[in-house]
XYZ file of C-alpha atoms in Angstrom:
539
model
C -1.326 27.311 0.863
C -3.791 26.208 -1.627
C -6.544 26.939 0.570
C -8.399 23.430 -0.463
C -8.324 21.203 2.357
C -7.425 17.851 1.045
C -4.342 19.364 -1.233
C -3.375 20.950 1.802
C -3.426 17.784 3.537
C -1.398 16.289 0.848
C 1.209 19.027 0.654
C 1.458 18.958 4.426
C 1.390 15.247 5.017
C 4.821 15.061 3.040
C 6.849 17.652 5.117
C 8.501 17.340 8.315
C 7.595 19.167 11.432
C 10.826 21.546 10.977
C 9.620 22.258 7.204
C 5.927 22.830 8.422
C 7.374 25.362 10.861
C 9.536 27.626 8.239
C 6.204 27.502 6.552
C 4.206 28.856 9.159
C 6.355 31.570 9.256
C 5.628 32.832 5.504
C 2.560 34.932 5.933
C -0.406 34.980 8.320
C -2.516 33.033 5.139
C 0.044 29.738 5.281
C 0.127 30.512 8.823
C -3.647 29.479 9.418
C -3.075 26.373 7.287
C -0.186 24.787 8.776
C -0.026 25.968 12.200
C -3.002 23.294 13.464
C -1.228 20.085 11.697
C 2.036 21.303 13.861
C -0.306 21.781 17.013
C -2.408 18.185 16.233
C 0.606 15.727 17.186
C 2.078 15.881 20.075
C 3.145 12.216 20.660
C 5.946 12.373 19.744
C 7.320 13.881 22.713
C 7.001 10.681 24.266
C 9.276 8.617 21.869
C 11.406 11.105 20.252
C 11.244 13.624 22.774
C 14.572 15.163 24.097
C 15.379 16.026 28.028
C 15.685 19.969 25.825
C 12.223 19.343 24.102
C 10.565 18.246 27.711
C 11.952 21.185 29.366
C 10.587 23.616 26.653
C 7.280 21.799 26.543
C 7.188 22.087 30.557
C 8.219 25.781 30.247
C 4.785 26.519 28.013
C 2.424 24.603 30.123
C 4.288 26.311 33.005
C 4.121 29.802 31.897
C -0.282 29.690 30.810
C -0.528 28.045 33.998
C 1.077 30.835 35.739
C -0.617 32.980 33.170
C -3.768 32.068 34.189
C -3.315 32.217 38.180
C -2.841 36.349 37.685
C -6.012 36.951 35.161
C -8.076 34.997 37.964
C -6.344 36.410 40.881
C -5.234 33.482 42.540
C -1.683 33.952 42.458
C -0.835 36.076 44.919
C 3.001 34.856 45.030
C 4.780 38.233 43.426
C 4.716 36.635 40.046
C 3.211 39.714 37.786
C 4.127 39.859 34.104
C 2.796 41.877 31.110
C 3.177 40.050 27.948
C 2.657 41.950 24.031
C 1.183 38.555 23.454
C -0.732 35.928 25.149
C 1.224 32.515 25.704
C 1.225 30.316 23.041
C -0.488 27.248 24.449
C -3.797 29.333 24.927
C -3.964 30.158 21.113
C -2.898 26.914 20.249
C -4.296 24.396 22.306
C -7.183 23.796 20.470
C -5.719 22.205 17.961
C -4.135 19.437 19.918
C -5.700 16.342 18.969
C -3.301 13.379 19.941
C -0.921 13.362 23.001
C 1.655 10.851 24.618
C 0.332 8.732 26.872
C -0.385 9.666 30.538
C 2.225 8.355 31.879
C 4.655 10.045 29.624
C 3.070 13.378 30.012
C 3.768 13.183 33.869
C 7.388 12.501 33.509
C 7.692 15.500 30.621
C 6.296 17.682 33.154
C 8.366 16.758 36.654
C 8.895 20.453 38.309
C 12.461 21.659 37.205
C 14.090 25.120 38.175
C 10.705 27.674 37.774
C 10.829 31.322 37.722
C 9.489 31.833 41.189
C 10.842 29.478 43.427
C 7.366 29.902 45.785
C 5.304 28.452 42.745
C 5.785 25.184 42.659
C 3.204 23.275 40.469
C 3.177 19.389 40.563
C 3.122 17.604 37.172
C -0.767 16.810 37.612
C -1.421 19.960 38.011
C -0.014 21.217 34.514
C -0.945 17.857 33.090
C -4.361 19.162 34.068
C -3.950 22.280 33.216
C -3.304 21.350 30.001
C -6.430 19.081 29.244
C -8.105 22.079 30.467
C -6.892 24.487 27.806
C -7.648 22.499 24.994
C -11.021 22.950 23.084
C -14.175 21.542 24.185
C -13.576 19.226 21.217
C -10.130 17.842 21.704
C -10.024 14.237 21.475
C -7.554 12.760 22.836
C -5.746 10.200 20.177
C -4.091 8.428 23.380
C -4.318 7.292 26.660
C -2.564 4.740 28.504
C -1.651 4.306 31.869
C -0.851 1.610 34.738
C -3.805 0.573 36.169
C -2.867 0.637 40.131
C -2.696 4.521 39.266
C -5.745 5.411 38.807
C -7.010 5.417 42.845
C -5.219 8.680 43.522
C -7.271 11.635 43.831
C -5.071 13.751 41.026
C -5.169 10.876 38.291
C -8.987 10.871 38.575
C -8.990 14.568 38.325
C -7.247 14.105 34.940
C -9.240 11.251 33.800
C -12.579 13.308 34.183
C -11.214 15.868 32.043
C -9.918 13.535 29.231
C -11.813 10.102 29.211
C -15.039 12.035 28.206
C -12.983 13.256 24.843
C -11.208 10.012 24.176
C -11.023 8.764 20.932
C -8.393 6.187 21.460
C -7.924 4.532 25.096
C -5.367 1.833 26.044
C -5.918 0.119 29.048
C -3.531 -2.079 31.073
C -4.903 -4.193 34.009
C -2.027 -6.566 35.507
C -4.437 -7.494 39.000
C -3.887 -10.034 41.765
C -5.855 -10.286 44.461
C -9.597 -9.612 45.028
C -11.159 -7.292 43.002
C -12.093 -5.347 46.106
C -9.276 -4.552 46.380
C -8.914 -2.730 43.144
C -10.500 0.295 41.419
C -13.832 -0.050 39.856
C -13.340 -0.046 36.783
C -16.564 0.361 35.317
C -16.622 3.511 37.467
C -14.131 4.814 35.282
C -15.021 3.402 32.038
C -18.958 5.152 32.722
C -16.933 8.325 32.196
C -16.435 7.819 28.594
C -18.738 9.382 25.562
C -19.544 8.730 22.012
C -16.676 10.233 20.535
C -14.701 6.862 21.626
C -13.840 4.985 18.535
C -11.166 2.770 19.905
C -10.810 0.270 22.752
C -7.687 -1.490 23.710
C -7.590 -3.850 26.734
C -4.855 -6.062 28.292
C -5.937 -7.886 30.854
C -3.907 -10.148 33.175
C -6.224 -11.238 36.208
C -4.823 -13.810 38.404
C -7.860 -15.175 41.209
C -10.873 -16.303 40.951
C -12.882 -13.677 42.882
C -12.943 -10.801 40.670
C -15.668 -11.984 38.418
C -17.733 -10.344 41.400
C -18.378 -6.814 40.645
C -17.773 -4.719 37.730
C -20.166 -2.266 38.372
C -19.441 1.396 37.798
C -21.040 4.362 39.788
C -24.401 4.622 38.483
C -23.941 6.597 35.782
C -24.833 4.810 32.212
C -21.973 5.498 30.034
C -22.694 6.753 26.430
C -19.650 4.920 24.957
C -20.344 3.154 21.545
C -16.747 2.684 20.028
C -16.340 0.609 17.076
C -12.791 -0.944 17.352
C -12.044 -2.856 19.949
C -8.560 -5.036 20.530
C -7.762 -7.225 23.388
C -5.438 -9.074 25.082
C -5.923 -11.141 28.243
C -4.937 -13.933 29.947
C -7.179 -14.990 33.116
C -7.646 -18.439 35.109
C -11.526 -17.426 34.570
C -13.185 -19.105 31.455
C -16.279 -17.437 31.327
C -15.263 -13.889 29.729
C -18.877 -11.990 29.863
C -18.281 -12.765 34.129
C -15.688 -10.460 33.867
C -16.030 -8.115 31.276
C -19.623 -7.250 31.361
C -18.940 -3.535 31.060
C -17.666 -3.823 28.228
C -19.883 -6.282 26.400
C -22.603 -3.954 27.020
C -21.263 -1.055 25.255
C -19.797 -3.631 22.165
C -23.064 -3.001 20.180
C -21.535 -1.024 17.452
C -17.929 -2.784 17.291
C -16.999 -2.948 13.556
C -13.560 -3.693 14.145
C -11.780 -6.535 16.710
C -8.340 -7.206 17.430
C -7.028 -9.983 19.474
C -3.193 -9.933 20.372
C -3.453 -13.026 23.522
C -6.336 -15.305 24.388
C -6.116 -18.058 26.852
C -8.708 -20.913 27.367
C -11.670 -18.633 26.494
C -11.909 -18.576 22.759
C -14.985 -20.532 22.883
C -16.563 -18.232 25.313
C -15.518 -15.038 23.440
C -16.970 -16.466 20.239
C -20.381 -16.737 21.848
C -19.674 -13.172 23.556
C -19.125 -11.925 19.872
C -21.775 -13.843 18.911
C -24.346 -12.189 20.954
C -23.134 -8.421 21.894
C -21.162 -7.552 18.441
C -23.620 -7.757 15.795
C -21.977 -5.447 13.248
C -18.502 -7.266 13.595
C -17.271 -7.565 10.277
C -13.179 -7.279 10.582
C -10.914 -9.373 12.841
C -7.050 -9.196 13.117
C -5.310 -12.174 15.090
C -2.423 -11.477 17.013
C -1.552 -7.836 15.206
C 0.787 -6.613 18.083
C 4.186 -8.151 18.076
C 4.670 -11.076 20.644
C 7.596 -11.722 21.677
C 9.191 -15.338 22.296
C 7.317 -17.317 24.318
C 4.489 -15.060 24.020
C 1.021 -15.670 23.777
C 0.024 -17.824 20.565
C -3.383 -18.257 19.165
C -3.365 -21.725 18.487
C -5.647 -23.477 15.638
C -8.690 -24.536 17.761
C -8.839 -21.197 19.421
C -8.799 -19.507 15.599
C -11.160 -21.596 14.350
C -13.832 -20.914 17.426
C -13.165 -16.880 17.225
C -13.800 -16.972 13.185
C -17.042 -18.635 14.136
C -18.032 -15.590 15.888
C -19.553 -13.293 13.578
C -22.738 -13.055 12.948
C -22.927 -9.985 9.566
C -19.706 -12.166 7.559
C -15.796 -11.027 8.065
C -15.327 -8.697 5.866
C -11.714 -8.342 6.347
C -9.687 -11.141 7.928
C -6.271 -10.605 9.028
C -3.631 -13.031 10.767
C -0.368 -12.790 11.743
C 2.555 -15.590 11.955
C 1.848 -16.124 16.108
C -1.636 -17.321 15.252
C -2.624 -20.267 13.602
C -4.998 -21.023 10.915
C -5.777 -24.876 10.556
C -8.616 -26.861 8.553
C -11.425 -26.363 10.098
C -11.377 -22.087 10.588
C -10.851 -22.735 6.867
C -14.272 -24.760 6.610
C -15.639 -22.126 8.666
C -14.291 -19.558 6.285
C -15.814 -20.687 3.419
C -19.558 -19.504 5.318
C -18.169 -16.041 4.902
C -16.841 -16.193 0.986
C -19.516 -13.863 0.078
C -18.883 -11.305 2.590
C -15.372 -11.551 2.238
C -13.616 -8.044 1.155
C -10.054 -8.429 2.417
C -7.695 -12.015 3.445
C -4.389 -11.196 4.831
C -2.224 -14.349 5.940
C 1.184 -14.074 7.683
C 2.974 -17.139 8.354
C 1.060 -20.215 8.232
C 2.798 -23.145 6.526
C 0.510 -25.445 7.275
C -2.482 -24.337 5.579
C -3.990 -26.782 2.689
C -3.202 -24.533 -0.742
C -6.535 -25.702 -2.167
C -8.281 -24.105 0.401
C -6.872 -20.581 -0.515
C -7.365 -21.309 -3.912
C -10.942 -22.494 -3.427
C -11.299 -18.865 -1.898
C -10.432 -17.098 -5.097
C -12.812 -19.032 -6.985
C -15.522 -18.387 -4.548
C -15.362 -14.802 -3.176
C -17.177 -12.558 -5.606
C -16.110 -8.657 -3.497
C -12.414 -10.077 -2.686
C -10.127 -7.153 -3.563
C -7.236 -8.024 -1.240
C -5.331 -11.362 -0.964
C -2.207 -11.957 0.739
C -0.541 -15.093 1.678
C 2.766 -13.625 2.772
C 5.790 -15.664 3.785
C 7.445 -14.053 7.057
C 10.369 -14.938 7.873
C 11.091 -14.611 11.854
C 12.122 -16.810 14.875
C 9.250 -18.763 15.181
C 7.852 -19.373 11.863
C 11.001 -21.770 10.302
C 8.673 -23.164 6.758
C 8.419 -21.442 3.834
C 4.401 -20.153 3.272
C 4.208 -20.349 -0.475
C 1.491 -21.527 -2.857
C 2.542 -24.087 -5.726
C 2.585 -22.275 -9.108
C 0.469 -25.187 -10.457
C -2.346 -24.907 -8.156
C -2.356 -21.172 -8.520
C -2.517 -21.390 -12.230
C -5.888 -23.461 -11.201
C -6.256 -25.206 -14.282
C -9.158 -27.958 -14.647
C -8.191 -31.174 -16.139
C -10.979 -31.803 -17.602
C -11.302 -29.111 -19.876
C -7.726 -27.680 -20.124
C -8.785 -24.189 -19.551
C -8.531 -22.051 -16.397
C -11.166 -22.048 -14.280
C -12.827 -18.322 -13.673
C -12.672 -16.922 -10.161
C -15.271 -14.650 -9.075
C -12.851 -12.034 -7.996
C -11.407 -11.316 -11.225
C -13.090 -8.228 -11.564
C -12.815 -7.444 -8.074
C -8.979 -8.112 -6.882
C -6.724 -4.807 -6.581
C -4.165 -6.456 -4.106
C -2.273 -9.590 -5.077
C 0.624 -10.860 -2.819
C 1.528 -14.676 -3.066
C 4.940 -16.556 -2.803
C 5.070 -18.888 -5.623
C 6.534 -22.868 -5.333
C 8.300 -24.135 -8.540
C 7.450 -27.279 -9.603
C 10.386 -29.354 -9.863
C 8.696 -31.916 -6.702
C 6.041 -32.546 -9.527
C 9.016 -35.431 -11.134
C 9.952 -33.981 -13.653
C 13.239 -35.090 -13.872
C 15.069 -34.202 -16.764
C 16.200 -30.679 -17.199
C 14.505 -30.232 -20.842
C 11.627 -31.594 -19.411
C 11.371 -29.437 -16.803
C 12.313 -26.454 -18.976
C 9.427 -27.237 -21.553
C 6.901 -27.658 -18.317
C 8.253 -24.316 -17.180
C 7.218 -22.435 -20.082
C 4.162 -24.013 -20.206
C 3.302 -22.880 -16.536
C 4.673 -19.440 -17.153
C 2.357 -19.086 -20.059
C -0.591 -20.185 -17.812
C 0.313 -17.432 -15.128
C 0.307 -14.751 -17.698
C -3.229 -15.759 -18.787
C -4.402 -16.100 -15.447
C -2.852 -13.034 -14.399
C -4.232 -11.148 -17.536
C -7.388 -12.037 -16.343
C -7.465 -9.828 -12.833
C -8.172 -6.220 -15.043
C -8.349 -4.065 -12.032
C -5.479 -5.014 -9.763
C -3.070 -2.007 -8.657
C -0.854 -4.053 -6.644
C 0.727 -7.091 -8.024
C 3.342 -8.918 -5.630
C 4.858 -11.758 -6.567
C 7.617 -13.924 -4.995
C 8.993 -16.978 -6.002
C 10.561 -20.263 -3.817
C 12.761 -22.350 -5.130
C 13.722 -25.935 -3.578
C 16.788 -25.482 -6.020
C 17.463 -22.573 -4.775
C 18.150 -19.288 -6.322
C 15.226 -17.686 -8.084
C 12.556 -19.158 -9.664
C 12.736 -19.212 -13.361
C 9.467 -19.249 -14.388
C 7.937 -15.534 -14.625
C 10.962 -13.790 -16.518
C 8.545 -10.475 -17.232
C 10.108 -10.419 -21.398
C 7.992 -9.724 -24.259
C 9.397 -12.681 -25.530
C 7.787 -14.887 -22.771
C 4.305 -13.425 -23.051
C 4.541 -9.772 -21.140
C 2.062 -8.685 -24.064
C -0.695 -10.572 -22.431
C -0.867 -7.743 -19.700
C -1.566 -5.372 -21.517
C -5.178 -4.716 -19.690
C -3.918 -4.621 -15.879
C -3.618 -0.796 -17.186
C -4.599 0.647 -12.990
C -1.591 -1.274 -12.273
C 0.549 0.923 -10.137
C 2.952 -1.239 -8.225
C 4.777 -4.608 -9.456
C 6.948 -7.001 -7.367
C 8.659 -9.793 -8.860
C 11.249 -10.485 -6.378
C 12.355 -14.169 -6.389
C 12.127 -14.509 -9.939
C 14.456 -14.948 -12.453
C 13.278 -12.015 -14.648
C 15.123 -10.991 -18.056
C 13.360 -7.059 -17.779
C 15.660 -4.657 -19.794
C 14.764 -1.249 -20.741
C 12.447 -2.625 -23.662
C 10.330 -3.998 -21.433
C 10.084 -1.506 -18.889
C 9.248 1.148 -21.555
C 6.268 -1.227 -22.508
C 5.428 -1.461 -19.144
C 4.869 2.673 -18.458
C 3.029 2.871 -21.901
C 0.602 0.274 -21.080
C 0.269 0.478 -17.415
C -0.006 4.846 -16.959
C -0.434 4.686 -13.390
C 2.457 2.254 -12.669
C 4.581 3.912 -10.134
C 7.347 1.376 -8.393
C 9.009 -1.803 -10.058
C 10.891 -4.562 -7.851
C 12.446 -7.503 -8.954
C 15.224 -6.253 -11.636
C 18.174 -8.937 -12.391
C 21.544 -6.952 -10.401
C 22.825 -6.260 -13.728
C 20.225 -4.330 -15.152
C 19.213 -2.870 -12.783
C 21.433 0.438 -12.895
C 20.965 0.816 -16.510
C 16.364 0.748 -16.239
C 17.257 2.816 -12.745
C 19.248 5.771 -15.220
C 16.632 4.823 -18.246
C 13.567 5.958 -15.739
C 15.228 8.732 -13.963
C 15.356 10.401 -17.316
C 12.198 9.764 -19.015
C 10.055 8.603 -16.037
C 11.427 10.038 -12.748
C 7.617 9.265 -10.984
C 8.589 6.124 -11.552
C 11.015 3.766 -8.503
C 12.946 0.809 -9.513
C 14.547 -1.304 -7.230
């Protein structure tokens, strides 16, 4: 290879494992470079693993394992080999660095027919086995298991080799009962180290009594991660009662995801409040619920916004969570902080709300308002073209957002404006030009965006006719947005032709995929590009 680490990267991060193999097989030099990014991912033997793949997986582990018993002298079961090389999992394992989960691992490594029919390793024994052969700094990308597991002897063998190298751990506790009558889970959790970064929780506790005792086994734990996502649904409303592991070691959380909350919001506001003082970036609902999940509903929103104390930096939710009025007053306290907004869903939001959040955040370089279309979000989430023009009556003029020089990521669906009663077709068609030149000069006006998405809505239906992307409409007036690298115009009734496009790569040098092509002209600019601009994708 190149023998510079990031090009590497890049060259290896677009081949497939089967390519990266022929290349480790070129010379001892390319060797050194690829074999560790072949060795580094081994997940995907749990979702696109093959019963032939498992068995060959199981063989390796199998045969070091055995490997290992003769150079210590403990197999003493007629099993003697000599080997021109040592197996392949003790040269390699060091550069393992994610894994399946747990559970997965123990069902890759079942026994099957062996060699020697008197050694008969269980799968926790290979399983640890094979934590044991990795590096002293292996971190484990993944670890997620059933809960009611844990209390056998062999599971917390393997937990004390991996939790303390954990970088990512998923936890799943579905209890009923006492707690007593569980595992202590801060026992286990006091096992983990620094080099946890991420935290995932679901938590389903049904009972009142295990708010009791979450105390571990002494030992302080030295874990500090700095994401943390949960999901729980509990009859308890106070969540520090039981969680208070955890909100110990939340100091340094950066990063917080919630997928389900119940009744608690409030509670886990205040928790935020008070243990997460560097919490700057929230995501609502980011795992996929499915029907009838859990919903975050606009009162419980509006309590968890209220729970940082540094200013969201990045705000993300998704169409099963709910954004109302007042987390949009609450908002508006972190407009100076704000870095990134990404909306999914939400029909109901006031539109001069968002707008009033592009006039006021000065570091905004990411807003997105997206329209998803699913099963439980039926409206349209679009912002009228009018109020996005945001032009002030008083003056005429547009009035400047703080973000200009900021925003790098645009994505909005556009409303026409035919509800505005205008009636008659030429006066709508007049109005429409008028608006369309108004977008142009408020879109010439955002010099540093790279990613421009814009749909359009149309009560009429069909697309909307007001952003046709011609030199004769007022394309010119782009001409600055020259770190533009990605346009989407879907939804709109463009007139591009190979004219414009050509403008469009000679004024915007970085611009790298084009979307929103009328279907007849779009084979012709496709043919056009491939030619004289093949970096470039139209679609």
């Amino acid at each position: 290879m190149l023998g510079i680490q990031e090009l590497d990267d890049i060259i290896c991060g677009h081949l497939g494992r089967h390519e990266l193999a022929q290349c480790a097989r070129v010379c001892k030099k390319w060797h050194s470079v690829v074999a560790p990014r072949i060795w580094s991912d081994l997940s995907w033997l749990g979702w696109y693993g093959t019963p032939r793949r498992w068995r060959a997986f199981r063989s390796m582990v199998l045969e070091d394992y055995l490997a290992g018993q003769c150079h210590h002298g403990l197999h003493k079961q007629g099993f003697h080999t000599e080997r021109a090389q040592p197996p392949a999992l003790s040269n390699c394992g060091q550069w393992i660095q994610m894994l399946p989960s747990i559970k997965e691992l123990l069902e890759v490594l079942q026994p099957h027919t062996l060699w020697n029919q008197s050694v008969q390793p269980t799968a926790h024994e290979l399983l640890f086995h094979l934590f044991k052969r990795c590096s002293s700094e292996m971190k484990v990308q993944l670890i997620q298991y059933d809960y009611a597991d844990y209390d056998s002897d062999e599971m917390k063998l393997i937990l004390s080799a991996t939790l303390p190298r954990a970088r990512s751990l998923h936890i799943q506790a579905f209890l009923e009962g006492t707690w007593s009558e569980s595992v202590k889970l801060g026992g286990m959790l006091d096992q983990l180290s620094h080099t946890l970064e991420n935290l995932r929780i679901d938590f389903e506790i049904l009972g009142a009594d295990e708010v009791h005792d979450m105390v571990g086994n002494g030992v302080e734990s030295q874990a500090s991660f700095k994401e943390l996502v949960l999901n729980y649904r509990s009859d308890i409303l106070d969540a520090v009662g039981f969680c208070s592991w955890l909100w110990k070691h939340c100091s340094h959380v950066q990063k917080l995801e919630i997928d389900g909350i119940d009744r608690s919001a409030q509670s886990l506001a205040q928790t935020m409040w008070v243990y997460m003082p560097d919490l700057c970036e929230i995501t609502l609902c980011g795992k996929d619920v499915p029907e009838g999940g859990i919903m975050i509903e606009a009162d419980a929103t509006a309590a968890i916004l209220s729970g940082s104390r540094s200013g969201w930096k990045v705000v993300t939710v998704m169409s099963n969570a709910r954004l109302g009025r007042t987390a949009m007053e609450i908002m508006k306290r972190h407009h100076p902080t704000l870095e990134k907004l990404d909306i999914h869903g939400n029909p109901g939001l006031l539109r001069s709300d968002l707008v009033q959040l592009l006039r006021d955040c000065i570091n905004l370089h990411t807003f997105a308002y997206i329209d998803t279309p699913s099963r439980w979000v039926s409206d349209k989430s679009y912002v009228c073209t009018n109020m996005f023009v945001d032009l002030d009556p008083d003056t005429g003029t547009l009035r400047p957002w703080k973000c200009e020089k900021s925003l790098k990521v645009l994505q909005v669906t556009l409303e026409d404006i035919t509800r505005l009663g205008f009636e008659e077709e030429a006066a709508l068609a007049n109005r429409e030009r008028e608006v369309e030149g108004l977008l142009y000069d408020r879109l010439a006006r955002l010099t540093n965006l790279e990613v421009l998405r814009l749909r359009g809505y149309s009560s009429r239906g069909g697309r909307l006719g007001y952003l046709r992307m011609s030199l004769d409409s007022g394309l010119r007036r782009l001409s600055e947005l020259t770190n533009l690298r990605e346009l989407d115009v879907s939804g709109m009734d463009t007139r591009m032709s190979v004219q414009e496009v050509q403008w469009m790569v000679i004024h915007w040098p970085r611009l790298r995929s084009i979307r929103g092509f009328a279907y007849g002209s779009l084979n012709t600019i496709a043919k056009w590009l491939q030619e004289h601009y093949p970096e470039v994708q139209a679609s």
